[in-house]
Amino acid sequence: MNEQKHILSILVENKPGVLSRIVGLFSGRGYNIESLCVAETMDPLVSRITLVTMADTPVVEQIVKQLHKLINVIKVYELTGSSYVQREMSLIKIQAKPEYRAEILRIVDIFRCKVVDVGQEHYTLEVTGDEGKMTAILNLLKPIGIKEIAKTGIIALFRESNGGLKDKD
Amino acid sequence: MKLTGAQILMKMLKEEGVDTIFGFPGGVVIDIYDELTKTDIKHILVRHEQGAVHAADGYARASGKVGVCLVTSGPGATNTVTGIACAYMDSIPMVIFTGQVPTQLIGNDAFQEVDIVGITRPCTKHNYLVKRTEDLARVVKEAFVIAASGRPGPVLIDIPKDVSSTKITYKEPKKIELKSYNPTYSPNMKQLHKAVKLIKNAKKPIVFAGGGVVLSKGSKELTELAHKTQTPVTCSLMGLGVFPGTDRLWLGMVGMHGTYRANMCTGDCDLIVAVGVRFDDRVTGKIDTFAPNAKIVHIDIDPTSIRKNIPVTVPIVGDCKITLSLLNKLLDKEDLGNLKTKRKKWLDQVEKWKRTTPLAYKQKNIIKPQYVVEKLYELTKGKAIITTEVGQNQMWAAQYYHFKKPNHFITSGGLGVMGFGLPAAIGAQLACPGKLVVDIAGDGSIQMNIQEMATAVQYGLPVKIVILNNQYLGMVRQWQELFYDKRYSGTNMEHAPDFVKLAEAYGAVGLRATKPEEVESVLKKGLSSPKTVIMEFVVEREECVYPMVPAGAAITEMLLA
């Protein structure tokens, strides 16, 4: 199987139970969800779901068609294979013994992230970026001692052909 | 105009042209039932909610209209689930109304509360919980549109008690606008041209039709295509009847219990024109050996049916009837050459398969189930509406009753629900009062919804039930005989009620045949009765359905006896 990561951007009606229909479709048909982000768009009647799944080409084709079939789904875009921007945010709580504090702040500087909470024994960092950046910073922080981590999962949008970034919806 | 939710519901049902509802009352639907008596909508009181859904299903399949049922909350609602899943698998248009506890109690584990919208989410085309009486009219209107359009299916509406009892100022719902729901009816012409080219160049084509052709009412167009192109036709179980079972080009059903020639054709053909089918595993057998030499044109209104199970050369999304009639028009403009000579070799081959390996059984001194179905076919001249239960009875009905028209074979194809046939027959009889409706049943499955005998008798419905009694759960027993060294685990049903007395106890007629020479007279007597009749045929206990493709084998590898 040539399983590959696919990012789907799904516009749905902002109604109760819609997310459950989508998640139920994935579990019921044996598709997987790597990450999932949901929030309202500019139009409060519409929500955008950004969903990452691992699947081969015929399966992802089925997934897109099955999603379209749900009455509350307005549009499904597959971003993988076209030009898009993606971001993920993590909150990383890290052990911050005095001897490591300078090192942690150096990493924060290099990766252009922020310290959002400081304690006697820890820092909480806010990191935003694509997957590559996330992996890189985690690899650097692991030896220092990560206590907890919370990730948003990927959100993504098409790049406009003129290079601009707009959210039409 | 001030109306209660229940009154609005009745108004909407009348607008949708509903004349029959199958249901079972309960605490939270009392207001609705109270209003129901003030309309001319016929209510059929079933004996179990599963029966209501199958009856509405049978009604929908026989009439082509939307089936409607009404049940209460909690157990009333959960009892509908099998029937809903069945209708969903077979794409049957249906609207199911369930009562719900009052809105302020939802989530409190109230008496007879269940999250039926959550439970049925994966087995309905769509479902609704109506939280405000103001939304009810719109939701009902939407539900009927969704149920009947595109690839049809069941839609459930959950109505809390207070929503049906609250009085509001009624406003006519606006025109239905479903933002994202827009089924494709007209096919892409470019794809159609590709299909024409393949059909023109094919040497050994077949047409493979399914339930989609029944649903789109495309039987005439399909028959025209087959005759025009001199292409033999096979059907899935769900498609039986869309092509006359007496036609020279008819191959019989394809699949696990398909005819030898139909299955051999799929192995040998160079083109399959598949219409309204979904290439279910019971049709394809081992998927990577299915139709190895064939290009496939696949016409279906549901894009998810295409390329779900098998790769397709030319996918065409569209309504079967519309697509077939456009295809026929395009083919009319083509010079197809002398088809008689062009197809001779292929049709001769098909004929040879038919001659050497027909469907066959030997009637000796014990009644063979196939003989009963064949006699039934003869006596009814192939004109009866046949419903079936599930298992051997269903397969013998499919093999030995040669359907001439669509909407005459009503069977639980996708989900395979034992206990489907009797309530479905009740629904079909209500849809077609003048028609002969026969449920072909086994002794196992008839007992799964036998309580609906009371419904049939109460409403004077002259449905005929043919029980092929082998005192086994026959299909599982067959698998055990063939693949499990005859270890008959859990399939022996030696103890059954006396079906003749049972029929009489329900106020119906009971007849029994134990010898082959009694079959015809029992059938004649039963079929001519104006009452509900059970005809029990004590048949050969260990008869198997042949041909049979073992699970996981190629469709051309059949056990023949």
XYZ file of C-alpha atoms in Angstrom, chain B residues 1 34 45 65 103 119 135 168 222 245 292 318 325 343 355 368 374 377 389 416 418 447 464 545:
24
model
C -53.132 29.967 11.765
C -54.473 11.721 18.154
C -50.754 -1.177 13.403
C -43.259 5.892 -3.429
C -36.670 18.528 24.934
C -27.658 5.362 16.807
C -38.561 23.799 12.313
C -47.369 27.871 17.105
C -32.055 -1.146 -20.310
C -36.428 -13.467 -17.285
C -10.014 -10.380 -15.864
C -25.781 9.860 -13.542
C -31.761 6.712 -22.777
C -22.391 -11.587 -31.924
C -27.474 -26.127 -22.421
C -37.588 -30.375 -3.443
C -40.991 -23.576 -10.013
C -43.909 -19.604 -10.977
C -36.853 -14.024 3.695
C -29.768 -9.838 4.401
C -34.197 -12.754 8.131
C -40.316 -17.158 12.798
C -49.599 -15.836 0.801
C -28.359 -24.171 -3.354
